[in-house]
Coordinates of C-alpha atoms in Angstrom, one line a residue:
E1 CA 93.6 -13.5 -34.7
E2 CA 92.6 -16.5 -32.8
S3 CA 94.5 -15.8 -29.9
L4 CA 93.0 -12.2 -29.6
Q5 CA 89.7 -13.9 -30.1
M6 CA 90.3 -16.2 -27.4
W7 CA 91.2 -13.0 -25.3
D8 CA 88.3 -11.1 -26.3
L9 CA 86.3 -14.1 -25.3
N10 CA 87.9 -14.6 -21.7
K11 CA 87.4 -11.1 -20.9
R12 CA 83.8 -11.3 -22.0
L13 CA 83.2 -14.2 -20.2
E14 CA 85.0 -12.9 -17.2
A15 CA 82.7 -9.8 -17.1
Y16 CA 79.7 -11.9 -17.7
L17 CA 80.8 -14.0 -14.5
A18 CA 81.6 -10.8 -12.6
R19 CA 77.6 -9.6 -13.6
V20 CA 76.3 -13.2 -12.7
K21 CA 78.2 -12.9 -9.2
F22 CA 76.9 -9.3 -8.8
L23 CA 73.6 -10.2 -9.7
E24 CA 73.3 -13.4 -7.1
E25 CA 74.7 -11.2 -4.2
E26 CA 72.0 -8.3 -5.0
N27 CA 69.5 -11.4 -5.3
E28 CA 70.7 -12.8 -2.1
V29 CA 70.7 -9.1 -0.2
L30 CA 67.2 -8.5 -1.8
R31 CA 66.1 -11.7 0.0
A32 CA 67.3 -10.9 3.1
E33 CA 65.9 -7.5 2.7
I34 CA 62.6 -9.4 2.4
Q35 CA 63.0 -11.8 4.8
S36 CA 63.9 -8.7 7.4
A37 CA 60.9 -6.9 6.1
K38 CA 58.4 -10.0 6.6
S39 CA 60.0 -10.6 10.1
S40 CA 60.3 -6.9 11.3
P41 CA 57.6 -5.5 13.5
A42 CA 57.0 -2.7 10.2
G43 CA 55.7 -5.3 8.0
D44 CA 53.5 -6.7 11.1
S45 CA 52.2 -3.3 11.6
W46 CA 51.5 -3.0 7.8
R47 CA 50.1 -6.5 7.8
V48 CA 47.9 -5.6 11.0
K49 CA 46.9 -2.4 9.3
Y50 CA 45.8 -3.6 6.4
E51 CA 44.0 -6.6 8.3
E52 CA 42.5 -3.8 10.5
E53 CA 41.2 -2.0 7.7
L54 CA 39.6 -5.0 6.0
R55 CA 37.9 -6.0 9.4
A56 CA 36.9 -2.6 9.4
L57 CA 35.7 -2.9 5.9
R58 CA 34.0 -6.3 7.1
D59 CA 32.0 -4.5 10.0
A60 CA 30.9 -2.0 7.6
L61 CA 29.8 -4.5 5.0
D62 CA 28.0 -6.2 8.1
H63 CA 26.4 -3.0 9.4
A64 CA 25.1 -2.2 6.0
F65 CA 23.7 -5.5 5.7
R66 CA 21.8 -5.2 9.0
E67 CA 20.5 -1.7 8.2
K68 CA 19.6 -3.2 4.7
C69 CA 17.5 -6.3 6.8
T70 CA 16.1 -3.7 9.2
A71 CA 15.1 -1.4 6.4
E72 CA 13.5 -4.5 4.6
L73 CA 11.5 -5.4 7.8
A74 CA 10.0 -1.8 8.2
R75 CA 9.3 -2.0 4.6
D76 CA 7.4 -5.0 5.1
N77 CA 5.9 -3.9 8.2
L78 CA 4.8 -0.5 6.2
Y79 CA 3.5 -2.8 2.9
E80 CA 1.3 -4.7 5.7
E81 CA 0.1 -1.2 7.3
V82 CA -0.9 -0.1 3.8
Q83 CA -2.5 -3.4 2.8
Q84 CA -4.5 -3.1 6.0
V85 CA -5.2 0.3 5.6
K86 CA -6.2 -0.4 2.0
S87 CA -8.5 -3.2 3.3
R88 CA -10.3 -0.8 5.8
C89 CA -10.8 1.7 3.0
Q90 CA -12.3 -1.1 1.1
K91 CA -14.6 -2.0 4.2
E92 CA -15.5 1.7 4.7
Q93 CA -16.4 1.9 0.9
A94 CA -18.6 -1.0 1.4
A95 CA -20.1 0.7 4.4
R96 CA -20.5 3.8 2.7
E97 CA -22.4 2.4 -0.4
E98 CA -24.4 0.3 1.9
A99 CA -25.3 3.7 3.9
K100 CA -26.0 4.9 0.4
K101 CA -28.3 2.3 -0.4
Q102 CA -30.0 2.3 3.1
L103 CA -30.5 6.1 2.2
S104 CA -32.1 5.9 -1.2
L105 CA -34.4 3.0 0.4
S106 CA -35.2 5.2 3.2
R107 CA -36.1 8.3 0.8
K108 CA -38.1 6.1 -1.2
E109 CA -39.8 4.7 2.0
L110 CA -40.3 8.8 2.9
E111 CA -41.5 9.5 -0.6
E112 CA -43.9 6.8 -0.3
E113 CA -44.9 7.4 3.2
R114 CA -45.8 11.3 1.8
R115 CA -47.6 9.7 -0.9
A116 CA -50.0 8.1 1.6
Q117 CA -50.0 10.9 3.8
I118 CA -51.3 12.8 0.9
W119 CA -53.8 10.1 -0.1
L120 CA -55.0 9.9 3.6
K121 CA -55.7 13.9 3.8
E122 CA -57.2 13.5 0.2
R123 CA -59.2 10.4 1.5
A124 CA -60.0 12.4 5.0
V125 CA -61.4 15.6 3.1
Q126 CA -63.5 13.2 0.9
L127 CA -65.2 11.7 3.9
E128 CA -65.8 14.6 5.5
K129 CA -67.6 16.2 2.3
E130 CA -69.5 12.9 2.4
V131 CA -70.3 13.2 6.0
E132 CA -71.2 16.7 5.3
A133 CA -73.4 15.9 2.6
L134 CA -75.0 12.7 4.7
L135 CA -75.7 15.5 7.5
E136 CA -77.2 17.5 5.2
V137 CA -79.7 14.8 3.6
H138 CA -80.4 13.5 7.2
E139 CA -81.1 17.0 8.3
E140 CA -83.1 17.5 5.0
E141 CA -84.9 14.0 5.9
K142 CA -85.4 14.9 9.5
A143 CA -87.3 18.1 8.6
G144 CA -89.4 16.5 6.2
L145 CA -90.2 13.9 8.8
D146 CA -90.9 16.6 10.9
Q147 CA -93.1 18.2 8.8
E148 CA -95.2 14.8 7.9
I149 CA -95.1 14.0 11.6
A150 CA -96.7 17.6 12.1
S151 CA -99.1 17.4 9.1
F152 CA -100.1 14.0 10.5
S153 CA -100.9 15.2 13.9
H154 CA -103.1 17.9 12.5
S155 CA -104.7 15.6 10.1
L156 CA -105.3 13.1 13.6
E157 CA -106.5 16.2 15.4
S158 CA -109.0 16.8 12.8
F159 CA -109.9 13.0 12.1
R160 CA -110.5 12.1 15.5
C161 CA -113.2 9.5 14.5
A162 CA -110.5 7.6 12.6
P163 CA -108.0 6.4 15.0
V164 CA -107.4 3.0 13.4
A165 CA -106.4 4.1 10.4
F166 CA -103.6 6.6 11.7
Q167 CA -101.9 4.9 14.9
P168 CA -98.7 7.0 16.2
V169 CA -97.2 4.0 17.3
E170 CA -96.3 3.3 13.7
V171 CA -94.7 6.9 13.4
E172 CA -92.8 6.6 16.4
D173 CA -91.5 3.2 15.2
Y174 CA -90.4 5.0 11.9
S175 CA -88.7 7.3 13.7
K176 CA -87.0 5.1 16.0
R177 CA -85.8 3.1 12.9
L178 CA -84.3 6.5 11.7
S179 CA -82.9 7.4 14.8
E180 CA -81.0 4.1 14.5
I181 CA -79.9 4.3 11.4
W182 CA -78.5 7.8 11.8
K183 CA -76.4 6.4 15.0
G184 CA -75.2 3.3 12.8
A185 CA -74.1 6.0 9.9
V186 CA -72.3 8.2 12.8
E187 CA -70.7 5.1 14.4
T188 CA -69.7 4.0 10.9
Y189 CA -68.4 7.3 10.2
K190 CA -66.7 7.7 13.9
T191 CA -65.1 4.4 13.2
E192 CA -63.8 5.3 9.9
V193 CA -62.5 8.7 10.9
S194 CA -60.6 6.9 14.0
Q195 CA -59.1 4.5 11.6
L196 CA -58.0 7.5 9.2
E197 CA -56.4 9.0 12.4
G198 CA -54.6 5.9 13.2
S199 CA -53.5 5.5 9.9
L200 CA -52.1 9.2 10.1
C201 CA -50.6 8.8 13.0
Q202 CA -48.8 5.6 12.1
A203 CA -47.7 7.2 8.8
K204 CA -46.3 10.4 10.4
E205 CA -44.3 7.9 13.2
N206 CA -43.1 6.0 10.0
L207 CA -42.3 9.4 8.8
W208 CA -40.5 10.3 11.8
K209 CA -38.4 6.9 11.8
A210 CA -37.2 7.8 8.4
V211 CA -36.2 11.3 8.7
E212 CA -34.3 10.0 11.7
D213 CA -32.6 7.0 10.0
N214 CA -31.7 9.4 7.2
Q215 CA -30.0 11.9 9.8
Q216 CA -28.2 8.6 11.3
S217 CA -27.2 7.6 7.9
Q218 CA -26.3 10.9 7.1
L219 CA -24.1 11.7 10.2
Q220 CA -22.6 7.6 9.7
L221 CA -21.7 9.0 6.6
Q222 CA -19.8 12.2 7.5
H223 CA -18.1 10.1 10.2
L224 CA -16.7 7.6 7.5
E225 CA -15.9 10.5 5.2
K226 CA -14.0 11.8 7.9
D227 CA -12.3 8.6 8.6
L228 CA -11.4 7.7 4.9
A229 CA -10.0 11.5 5.0
G230 CA -7.8 10.2 7.8
L231 CA -6.6 7.5 6.3
K232 CA -5.7 8.9 3.1
A233 CA -3.5 11.4 5.0
R234 CA -2.1 8.6 6.9
K235 CA -1.8 6.3 3.6
E236 CA 0.2 9.3 2.0
M237 CA 2.4 9.9 5.1
L238 CA 3.4 6.0 5.2
E239 CA 4.0 6.0 1.5
E240 CA 6.3 9.4 1.9
S241 CA 8.2 7.7 4.7
L242 CA 8.8 4.6 2.9
A243 CA 9.9 6.7 -0.4
R244 CA 12.3 8.9 1.8
Q245 CA 13.7 5.5 3.5
W246 CA 14.4 4.0 0.2
Q247 CA 16.0 6.7 -1.1
E248 CA 18.2 6.9 2.2
Q249 CA 19.3 3.2 2.1
R250 CA 19.8 3.7 -1.5
G251 CA 22.2 6.5 -1.1
E252 CA 23.9 5.0 1.8
A253 CA 23.9 1.9 -0.2
E254 CA 25.9 3.5 -3.3
K255 CA 28.3 5.4 -0.8
F256 CA 29.5 2.2 0.5
Q257 CA 29.5 0.5 -2.7
A258 CA 31.4 3.3 -4.2
L259 CA 33.7 3.1 -0.9
A260 CA 34.2 -0.6 -1.1
M261 CA 35.0 -0.5 -4.8
E262 CA 37.6 2.3 -4.4
A263 CA 39.4 0.1 -1.9
L264 CA 39.4 -2.8 -3.8
E265 CA 40.5 -1.2 -7.4
Q266 CA 43.1 0.4 -5.1
E267 CA 44.4 -2.5 -3.8
Q268 CA 44.0 -4.2 -7.0
Q269 CA 46.3 -1.6 -8.5
S270 CA 48.8 -2.0 -5.8
L271 CA 49.1 -6.1 -6.4
R272 CA 48.8 -5.2 -10.3
V273 CA 52.0 -3.0 -9.9
Q274 CA 53.9 -5.3 -7.5
I275 CA 53.0 -8.4 -9.8
A276 CA 54.4 -6.1 -13.0
R277 CA 57.7 -5.8 -10.7
V278 CA 58.1 -9.4 -10.1
L279 CA 57.3 -10.2 -13.4
E280 CA 59.9 -7.8 -14.8
D281 CA 62.4 -8.9 -12.5
R282 CA 62.0 -12.6 -13.9
Q283 CA 62.0 -11.7 -17.0
Q284 CA 65.2 -9.9 -16.7
L285 CA 66.8 -12.6 -15.0
M286 CA 65.5 -15.0 -17.6
H287 CA 67.2 -13.0 -20.5
L288 CA 70.4 -12.7 -18.1
K289 CA 70.4 -16.5 -18.0
M290 CA 69.8 -17.2 -21.6
S291 CA 72.6 -14.7 -22.8
L292 CA 74.7 -16.2 -20.3
S293 CA 73.9 -19.5 -21.5
L294 CA 74.8 -18.7 -25.1
E295 CA 78.2 -17.1 -24.3
V296 CA 78.9 -20.3 -22.2
A297 CA 78.0 -22.5 -25.2
T298 CA 79.6 -20.5 -27.7
Y299 CA 82.7 -20.2 -25.7
R300 CA 82.9 -23.9 -25.2
T301 CA 82.3 -24.7 -29.0
L302 CA 85.4 -22.3 -29.3
L303 CA 87.7 -24.1 -26.8
E304 CA 86.6 -27.5 -28.2
A305 CA 87.5 -26.2 -31.7
E306 CA 91.1 -24.7 -30.3
S307 CA 91.8 -28.4 -28.5
T308 CA 90.8 -29.9 -31.5
R309 CA 92.9 -27.9 -34.0
L310 CA 96.1 -28.3 -31.5
Q311 CA 95.6 -31.9 -31.1
M312 CA 95.4 -32.3 -35.2
P313 CA 99.1 -31.2 -35.9
A314 CA 100.5 -33.6 -33.2
G315 CA 98.7 -36.4 -34.5

């Protein structure tokens, strides 16, 4: 039985040694193939192709980064233009408010001028009525004076004997005084009428100036409204172009990111497969090594036991 066991162990040892030799030869062949693949132009072409793809990806990344920088610069420029448009709109709004204030002030001045004109017209009518009343009173006084002078002349003709009591010089002085008073009243009336006409002309001039200022302010307001509408349209157009550029840039960035992620995932998957293969090969070799070491240890123990058993009878 022991000889059969030894023979079985010898057979198994020979089989294991043959298997180890076969695996070593296969390992050497694989090493030679790996070295030949590394040194062969096919491996170089694969490496060159991989490096070219990597270079292309880097160039695409650089191009995308440049496009991103240009898009950011365009965005900053558009933001500056929008800020300028906003400031201009604010200035035009302030100018519009100022024009509205000036228009309200001019309207108030126009109302005051109209009121002053109405008052002047009423005053002129009142003065005309007073002048007419004064003329009537003057005519009545003049007629009374003429009657008194006529009666006085008749009395003088009837009473020529008493010339000292009734002298015509006093009557002439009285008439001269009355004519001077009349002339002064007429002159004062003329001066008042001329003043009223001058004030009326000044009021008309102020009224025309207010009307012209109102028209100019309205024209300026219309021009500002047109500019504001144009600026609003330009602002909307710039915002639409900015949003479109942002969408395009986002889509391109997402596409490039997706392509880069796919390439990296594929490369990672291939590396994982290669690593798994290498680890599996190493694990198989470790298992074989451990099994061979265990078989050699058992064979050694059996040989030692057999040698001790053979030496014991001789002793």
